[in-house]
Amino acid sequence: MTAPLTPPPPPNHQPPHHAWQAPPPGYAFGHLGHEEDGPGMKTELREAAVITVAMALSGVLLGVLWWWLAPHVPLVSDSSAVYLKDTEGEQAIGVDGTFTLLALGFGLVSALAVFLVRRRGGIPLIIALTVGGILGSLLAWRLGIWLGPTQDVAAHAKEVGKGVTFDAPLELNAKGALLAWSVAALLVHLGLTALFAPRDPDPYQQTQYPPAP
């Protein structure tokens, strides 16, 4: 008599366990392992503060150039009132135009200098270019007025006498010109960054995983 056939016990087979190994140096899952925001952000904030202060102080040069290059608006008095000597003159428009053109030039130079120092964009740099341009324009505006003829037109007319031509105070009628520096700096810096800034690697093409042991 033969013993009934019984299936052999299943082998105690388990898939081999591989010990986990740390990824190689410089490896980052999904290339999300950028530098921590702490030190990087602190550096960017320091750079942004320096840029803001430098642009604001550059407003001194803009104000001097505006006062020096802006056309003079001639006035004349008849002892009872003060009038424009040339009623059809465009000197007042030229004053605003001079400030605007100078501010646009300062914006171009500012953006180029910032890009050459740091060839990347970033929110802190954008804020610095915006705030610095506005502060520099405000300083230039007030400095130009202070350097120009006195704001007391009546006293100035009385001082020079009847029928004598004198210069009107330096004024900026188009207050939108105060934004020209910031707008020019932002546009130029954006263009330079888009054309010449280094590109970040594509995470979907360069994602690599450590080989299995």
PDB file of C-alpha atoms in Angstrom:
ATOM      1  CA  MET A   1       0.000   0.000   0.000  1.00  0.00           C
ATOM      2  CA  THR A   2       1.306   3.388  -0.890  1.00  0.00           C
ATOM      3  CA  ALA A   3       0.956   6.490   1.226  1.00  0.00           C
ATOM      4  CA  PRO A   4      -1.281   9.184  -0.133  1.00  0.00           C
ATOM      5  CA  LEU A   5       0.491  11.808  -2.075  1.00  0.00           C
ATOM      6  CA  THR A   6       0.711  14.994  -0.115  1.00  0.00           C
ATOM      7  CA  PRO A   7       2.000  18.201  -1.618  1.00  0.00           C
ATOM      8  CA  PRO A   8       5.367  19.195  -0.355  1.00  0.00           C
ATOM      9  CA  PRO A   9       5.387  22.110   1.995  1.00  0.00           C
ATOM     10  CA  PRO A  10       5.845  25.406   0.170  1.00  0.00           C
ATOM     11  CA  PRO A  11       9.390  26.554   0.229  1.00  0.00           C
ATOM     12  CA  ASN A  12      10.082  29.393   2.514  1.00  0.00           C
ATOM     13  CA  HIS A  13      10.846  31.654  -0.367  1.00  0.00           C
ATOM     14  CA  GLN A  14      10.816  35.372   0.144  1.00  0.00           C
ATOM     15  CA  PRO A  15      12.151  38.031  -2.170  1.00  0.00           C
ATOM     16  CA  PRO A  16      15.577  39.152  -1.178  1.00  0.00           C
ATOM     17  CA  HIS A  17      15.691  42.258   0.882  1.00  0.00           C
ATOM     18  CA  HIS A  18      18.041  44.939  -0.259  1.00  0.00           C
ATOM     19  CA  ALA A  19      19.402  47.332   2.237  1.00  0.00           C
ATOM     20  CA  TRP A  20      18.481  50.915   1.486  1.00  0.00           C
ATOM     21  CA  GLN A  21      21.356  53.030   0.351  1.00  0.00           C
ATOM     22  CA  ALA A  22      21.593  56.770   0.556  1.00  0.00           C
ATOM     23  CA  PRO A  23      21.456  58.532  -2.819  1.00  0.00           C
ATOM     24  CA  PRO A  24      24.740  59.774  -4.194  1.00  0.00           C
ATOM     25  CA  PRO A  25      25.941  63.271  -3.303  1.00  0.00           C
ATOM     26  CA  GLY A  26      24.258  65.991  -5.295  1.00  0.00           C
ATOM     27  CA  TYR A  27      21.216  63.815  -6.042  1.00  0.00           C
ATOM     28  CA  ALA A  28      17.803  65.320  -5.439  1.00  0.00           C
ATOM     29  CA  PHE A  29      14.477  63.623  -5.991  1.00  0.00           C
ATOM     30  CA  GLY A  30      12.695  65.452  -8.761  1.00  0.00           C
ATOM     31  CA  HIS A  31      15.402  68.096  -8.645  1.00  0.00           C
ATOM     32  CA  LEU A  32      13.516  69.767  -5.851  1.00  0.00           C
ATOM     33  CA  GLY A  33      16.531  69.828  -3.600  1.00  0.00           C
ATOM     34  CA  HIS A  34      17.461  73.437  -4.164  1.00  0.00           C
ATOM     35  CA  GLU A  35      19.295  75.404  -1.588  1.00  0.00           C
ATOM     36  CA  GLU A  36      17.321  76.191   1.482  1.00  0.00           C
ATOM     37  CA  ASP A  37      15.408  79.412   1.357  1.00  0.00           C
ATOM     38  CA  GLY A  38      17.103  80.757   4.467  1.00  0.00           C
ATOM     39  CA  PRO A  39      20.616  81.680   3.314  1.00  0.00           C
ATOM     40  CA  GLY A  40      19.511  82.229  -0.304  1.00  0.00           C
ATOM     41  CA  MET A  41      16.667  84.521   0.624  1.00  0.00           C
ATOM     42  CA  LYS A  42      18.841  86.462   3.045  1.00  0.00           C
ATOM     43  CA  THR A  43      21.382  87.057   0.294  1.00  0.00           C
ATOM     44  CA  GLU A  44      18.707  88.183  -2.136  1.00  0.00           C
ATOM     45  CA  LEU A  45      17.222  90.537   0.425  1.00  0.00           C
ATOM     46  CA  ARG A  46      20.631  92.067   1.122  1.00  0.00           C
ATOM     47  CA  GLU A  47      21.226  92.564  -2.581  1.00  0.00           C
ATOM     48  CA  ALA A  48      17.772  94.074  -3.007  1.00  0.00           C
ATOM     49  CA  ALA A  49      18.402  96.517  -0.156  1.00  0.00           C
ATOM     50  CA  VAL A  50      21.720  97.607  -1.684  1.00  0.00           C
ATOM     51  CA  ILE A  51      20.087  98.095  -5.097  1.00  0.00           C
ATOM     52  CA  THR A  52      17.244 100.126  -3.596  1.00  0.00           C
ATOM     53  CA  VAL A  53      19.593 102.441  -1.714  1.00  0.00           C
ATOM     54  CA  ALA A  54      21.918 102.852  -4.715  1.00  0.00           C
ATOM     55  CA  MET A  55      19.050 103.745  -7.042  1.00  0.00           C
ATOM     56  CA  ALA A  56      17.559 106.156  -4.525  1.00  0.00           C
ATOM     57  CA  LEU A  57      20.884 107.956  -4.108  1.00  0.00           C
ATOM     58  CA  SER A  58      21.273 108.088  -7.886  1.00  0.00           C
ATOM     59  CA  GLY A  59      18.272 110.390  -7.828  1.00  0.00           C
ATOM     60  CA  VAL A  60      20.670 113.143  -6.775  1.00  0.00           C
ATOM     61  CA  LEU A  61      22.404 112.905 -10.148  1.00  0.00           C
ATOM     62  CA  LEU A  62      19.073 112.782 -11.968  1.00  0.00           C
ATOM     63  CA  GLY A  63      17.884 115.903 -10.149  1.00  0.00           C
ATOM     64  CA  VAL A  64      21.059 117.825 -10.985  1.00  0.00           C
ATOM     65  CA  LEU A  65      20.856 116.814 -14.647  1.00  0.00           C
ATOM     66  CA  TRP A  66      17.195 117.764 -14.819  1.00  0.00           C
ATOM     67  CA  TRP A  67      17.865 121.186 -13.315  1.00  0.00           C
ATOM     68  CA  TRP A  68      20.795 121.701 -15.678  1.00  0.00           C
ATOM     69  CA  LEU A  69      19.248 120.439 -18.939  1.00  0.00           C
ATOM     70  CA  ALA A  70      15.597 121.409 -18.576  1.00  0.00           C
ATOM     71  CA  PRO A  71      14.524 124.434 -20.645  1.00  0.00           C
ATOM     72  CA  HIS A  72      13.734 127.664 -18.815  1.00  0.00           C
ATOM     73  CA  VAL A  73      10.193 129.015 -18.812  1.00  0.00           C
ATOM     74  CA  PRO A  74      10.384 132.828 -19.199  1.00  0.00           C
ATOM     75  CA  LEU A  75       8.012 135.011 -17.197  1.00  0.00           C
ATOM     76  CA  VAL A  76       7.429 138.764 -17.177  1.00  0.00           C
ATOM     77  CA  SER A  77       5.598 141.060 -14.791  1.00  0.00           C
ATOM     78  CA  ASP A  78       3.675 144.294 -15.331  1.00  0.00           C
ATOM     79  CA  SER A  79       3.665 145.188 -11.625  1.00  0.00           C
ATOM     80  CA  SER A  80       0.153 143.808 -11.175  1.00  0.00           C
ATOM     81  CA  ALA A  81       0.413 140.252 -12.517  1.00  0.00           C
ATOM     82  CA  VAL A  82       2.904 137.767 -13.884  1.00  0.00           C
ATOM     83  CA  TYR A  83       2.546 136.361 -17.391  1.00  0.00           C
ATOM     84  CA  LEU A  84       4.250 133.902 -19.666  1.00  0.00           C
ATOM     85  CA  LYS A  85       6.506 135.883 -21.957  1.00  0.00           C
ATOM     86  CA  ASP A  86       6.019 133.374 -24.765  1.00  0.00           C
ATOM     87  CA  THR A  87       2.432 132.174 -24.597  1.00  0.00           C
ATOM     88  CA  GLU A  88       2.976 129.724 -27.451  1.00  0.00           C
ATOM     89  CA  GLY A  89       6.247 128.352 -26.133  1.00  0.00           C
ATOM     90  CA  GLU A  90       6.697 124.704 -25.309  1.00  0.00           C
ATOM     91  CA  GLN A  91       9.253 125.122 -22.562  1.00  0.00           C
ATOM     92  CA  ALA A  92       6.900 123.716 -19.914  1.00  0.00           C
ATOM     93  CA  ILE A  93       6.406 120.557 -21.973  1.00  0.00           C
ATOM     94  CA  GLY A  94      10.149 120.378 -22.456  1.00  0.00           C
ATOM     95  CA  VAL A  95      10.670 120.410 -18.687  1.00  0.00           C
ATOM     96  CA  ASP A  96       8.486 117.318 -18.292  1.00  0.00           C
ATOM     97  CA  GLY A  97      10.017 115.683 -21.353  1.00  0.00           C
ATOM     98  CA  THR A  98      13.549 116.235 -20.091  1.00  0.00           C
ATOM     99  CA  PHE A  99      12.762 114.585 -16.776  1.00  0.00           C
ATOM    100  CA  THR A 100      11.044 111.658 -18.498  1.00  0.00           C
ATOM    101  CA  LEU A 101      13.884 111.010 -20.944  1.00  0.00           C
ATOM    102  CA  LEU A 102      16.498 111.217 -18.207  1.00  0.00           C
ATOM    103  CA  ALA A 103      14.486 108.860 -16.001  1.00  0.00           C
ATOM    104  CA  LEU A 104      14.153 106.365 -18.852  1.00  0.00           C
ATOM    105  CA  GLY A 105      17.906 106.488 -19.362  1.00  0.00           C
ATOM    106  CA  PHE A 106      18.523 105.932 -15.665  1.00  0.00           C
ATOM    107  CA  GLY A 107      16.149 102.984 -15.746  1.00  0.00           C
ATOM    108  CA  LEU A 108      18.047 101.404 -18.638  1.00  0.00           C
ATOM    109  CA  VAL A 109      21.404 101.851 -16.926  1.00  0.00           C
ATOM    110  CA  SER A 110      20.065 100.566 -13.597  1.00  0.00           C
ATOM    111  CA  ALA A 111      18.624  97.417 -15.136  1.00  0.00           C
ATOM    112  CA  LEU A 112      21.806  96.720 -17.091  1.00  0.00           C
ATOM    113  CA  ALA A 113      23.999  97.177 -14.010  1.00  0.00           C
ATOM    114  CA  VAL A 114      21.795  94.926 -11.873  1.00  0.00           C
ATOM    115  CA  PHE A 115      21.765  92.231 -14.552  1.00  0.00           C
ATOM    116  CA  LEU A 116      25.542  92.295 -14.976  1.00  0.00           C
ATOM    117  CA  VAL A 117      26.027  91.927 -11.220  1.00  0.00           C
ATOM    118  CA  ARG A 118      23.405  89.217 -10.780  1.00  0.00           C
ATOM    119  CA  ARG A 119      22.299  87.391 -13.902  1.00  0.00           C
ATOM    120  CA  ARG A 120      19.087  86.073 -12.450  1.00  0.00           C
ATOM    121  CA  GLY A 121      15.704  87.509 -11.681  1.00  0.00           C
ATOM    122  CA  GLY A 122      13.688  87.141  -8.526  1.00  0.00           C
ATOM    123  CA  ILE A 123      10.950  88.883  -6.612  1.00  0.00           C
ATOM    124  CA  PRO A 124      13.361  90.833  -4.338  1.00  0.00           C
ATOM    125  CA  LEU A 125      15.137  92.285  -7.380  1.00  0.00           C
ATOM    126  CA  ILE A 126      11.853  93.282  -8.994  1.00  0.00           C
ATOM    127  CA  ILE A 127      10.765  95.043  -5.807  1.00  0.00           C
ATOM    128  CA  ALA A 128      14.158  96.730  -5.504  1.00  0.00           C
ATOM    129  CA  LEU A 129      14.032  98.072  -9.060  1.00  0.00           C
ATOM    130  CA  THR A 130      10.496  99.348  -8.548  1.00  0.00           C
ATOM    131  CA  VAL A 131      10.974 100.961  -5.142  1.00  0.00           C
ATOM    132  CA  GLY A 132      14.457 102.265  -5.946  1.00  0.00           C
ATOM    133  CA  GLY A 133      13.262 103.911  -9.156  1.00  0.00           C
ATOM    134  CA  ILE A 134      10.361 105.619  -7.414  1.00  0.00           C
ATOM    135  CA  LEU A 135      12.502 106.856  -4.515  1.00  0.00           C
ATOM    136  CA  GLY A 136      15.190 108.092  -6.905  1.00  0.00           C
ATOM    137  CA  SER A 137      12.607 109.935  -9.008  1.00  0.00           C
ATOM    138  CA  LEU A 138      11.047 111.588  -5.959  1.00  0.00           C
ATOM    139  CA  LEU A 139      14.445 112.714  -4.739  1.00  0.00           C
ATOM    140  CA  ALA A 140      15.365 114.039  -8.201  1.00  0.00           C
ATOM    141  CA  TRP A 141      12.069 115.915  -8.467  1.00  0.00           C
ATOM    142  CA  ARG A 142      12.397 117.679  -5.132  1.00  0.00           C
ATOM    143  CA  LEU A 143      16.114 118.372  -5.613  1.00  0.00           C
ATOM    144  CA  GLY A 144      15.554 119.881  -9.049  1.00  0.00           C
ATOM    145  CA  ILE A 145      12.873 122.179  -7.685  1.00  0.00           C
ATOM    146  CA  TRP A 146      15.136 123.184  -4.811  1.00  0.00           C
ATOM    147  CA  LEU A 147      18.044 123.956  -7.153  1.00  0.00           C
ATOM    148  CA  GLY A 148      15.845 125.874  -9.590  1.00  0.00           C
ATOM    149  CA  PRO A 149      14.433 129.388  -9.311  1.00  0.00           C
ATOM    150  CA  THR A 150      12.514 130.344  -6.213  1.00  0.00           C
ATOM    151  CA  GLN A 151       8.939 129.193  -5.816  1.00  0.00           C
ATOM    152  CA  ASP A 152       7.816 132.647  -4.682  1.00  0.00           C
ATOM    153  CA  VAL A 153       7.003 134.036  -8.116  1.00  0.00           C
ATOM    154  CA  ALA A 154       5.450 137.263  -6.817  1.00  0.00           C
ATOM    155  CA  ALA A 155       8.491 138.149  -4.734  1.00  0.00           C
ATOM    156  CA  HIS A 156      10.809 137.278  -7.612  1.00  0.00           C
ATOM    157  CA  ALA A 157       8.825 139.471 -10.019  1.00  0.00           C
ATOM    158  CA  LYS A 158       8.920 142.353  -7.552  1.00  0.00           C
ATOM    159  CA  GLU A 159      12.642 141.874  -7.104  1.00  0.00           C
ATOM    160  CA  VAL A 160      13.533 141.964 -10.817  1.00  0.00           C
ATOM    161  CA  GLY A 161      11.140 144.818 -11.620  1.00  0.00           C
ATOM    162  CA  LYS A 162       8.486 145.607 -14.197  1.00  0.00           C
ATOM    163  CA  GLY A 163       8.992 144.255 -17.715  1.00  0.00           C
ATOM    164  CA  VAL A 164      12.088 142.247 -16.811  1.00  0.00           C
ATOM    165  CA  THR A 165      12.135 138.612 -17.910  1.00  0.00           C
ATOM    166  CA  PHE A 166      12.885 136.009 -15.277  1.00  0.00           C
ATOM    167  CA  ASP A 167      12.681 132.216 -15.056  1.00  0.00           C
ATOM    168  CA  ALA A 168       9.683 130.368 -13.692  1.00  0.00           C
ATOM    169  CA  PRO A 169      10.159 127.793 -10.939  1.00  0.00           C
ATOM    170  CA  LEU A 170      11.080 124.326 -12.098  1.00  0.00           C
ATOM    171  CA  GLU A 171       7.920 122.222 -12.025  1.00  0.00           C
ATOM    172  CA  LEU A 172       6.959 118.710 -13.042  1.00  0.00           C
ATOM    173  CA  ASN A 173       3.397 118.882 -14.293  1.00  0.00           C
ATOM    174  CA  ALA A 174       3.255 115.298 -15.594  1.00  0.00           C
ATOM    175  CA  LYS A 175       3.523 113.378 -12.338  1.00  0.00           C
ATOM    176  CA  GLY A 176       3.442 110.121 -14.278  1.00  0.00           C
ATOM    177  CA  ALA A 177       7.053 110.820 -15.201  1.00  0.00           C
ATOM    178  CA  LEU A 178       7.947 109.751 -11.656  1.00  0.00           C
ATOM    179  CA  LEU A 179       7.235 106.158 -12.734  1.00  0.00           C
ATOM    180  CA  ALA A 180       9.380 106.257 -15.868  1.00  0.00           C
ATOM    181  CA  TRP A 181      12.551 105.120 -14.088  1.00  0.00           C
ATOM    182  CA  SER A 182      10.895 102.083 -12.491  1.00  0.00           C
ATOM    183  CA  VAL A 183       8.999 101.054 -15.620  1.00  0.00           C
ATOM    184  CA  ALA A 184      12.092 101.280 -17.814  1.00  0.00           C
ATOM    185  CA  ALA A 185      14.197  99.352 -15.303  1.00  0.00           C
ATOM    186  CA  LEU A 186      11.631  96.559 -15.020  1.00  0.00           C
ATOM    187  CA  LEU A 187      11.127  96.178 -18.764  1.00  0.00           C
ATOM    188  CA  VAL A 188      14.836  96.203 -19.598  1.00  0.00           C
ATOM    189  CA  HIS A 189      15.712  93.795 -16.786  1.00  0.00           C
ATOM    190  CA  LEU A 190      12.897  91.454 -17.826  1.00  0.00           C
ATOM    191  CA  GLY A 191      14.135  91.472 -21.417  1.00  0.00           C
ATOM    192  CA  LEU A 192      17.743  90.830 -20.421  1.00  0.00           C
ATOM    193  CA  THR A 193      16.719  88.025 -18.091  1.00  0.00           C
ATOM    194  CA  ALA A 194      14.574  86.386 -20.747  1.00  0.00           C
ATOM    195  CA  LEU A 195      17.326  86.559 -23.365  1.00  0.00           C
ATOM    196  CA  PHE A 196      20.561  85.974 -21.483  1.00  0.00           C
ATOM    197  CA  ALA A 197      19.857  84.531 -18.029  1.00  0.00           C
ATOM    198  CA  PRO A 198      20.903  80.891 -17.466  1.00  0.00           C
ATOM    199  CA  ARG A 199      18.084  78.399 -17.857  1.00  0.00           C
ATOM    200  CA  ASP A 200      17.045  76.047 -15.067  1.00  0.00           C
ATOM    201  CA  PRO A 201      17.330  72.333 -15.936  1.00  0.00           C
ATOM    202  CA  ASP A 202      14.142  70.523 -16.925  1.00  0.00           C
ATOM    203  CA  PRO A 203      13.211  68.319 -13.934  1.00  0.00           C
ATOM    204  CA  TYR A 204      11.274  65.867 -16.139  1.00  0.00           C
ATOM    205  CA  GLN A 205      14.215  65.199 -18.422  1.00  0.00           C
ATOM    206  CA  GLN A 206      17.007  65.061 -15.883  1.00  0.00           C
ATOM    207  CA  THR A 207      15.386  63.217 -12.968  1.00  0.00           C
ATOM    208  CA  GLN A 208      17.567  60.207 -12.125  1.00  0.00           C
ATOM    209  CA  TYR A 209      17.208  57.572  -9.467  1.00  0.00           C
ATOM    210  CA  PRO A 210      20.042  55.669  -7.813  1.00  0.00           C
ATOM    211  CA  PRO A 211      20.604  52.224  -9.343  1.00  0.00           C
ATOM    212  CA  ALA A 212      19.374  49.236  -7.397  1.00  0.00           C
ATOM    213  CA  PRO A 213      22.184  47.273  -5.734  1.00  0.00           C
TER     214      PRO A 213
END
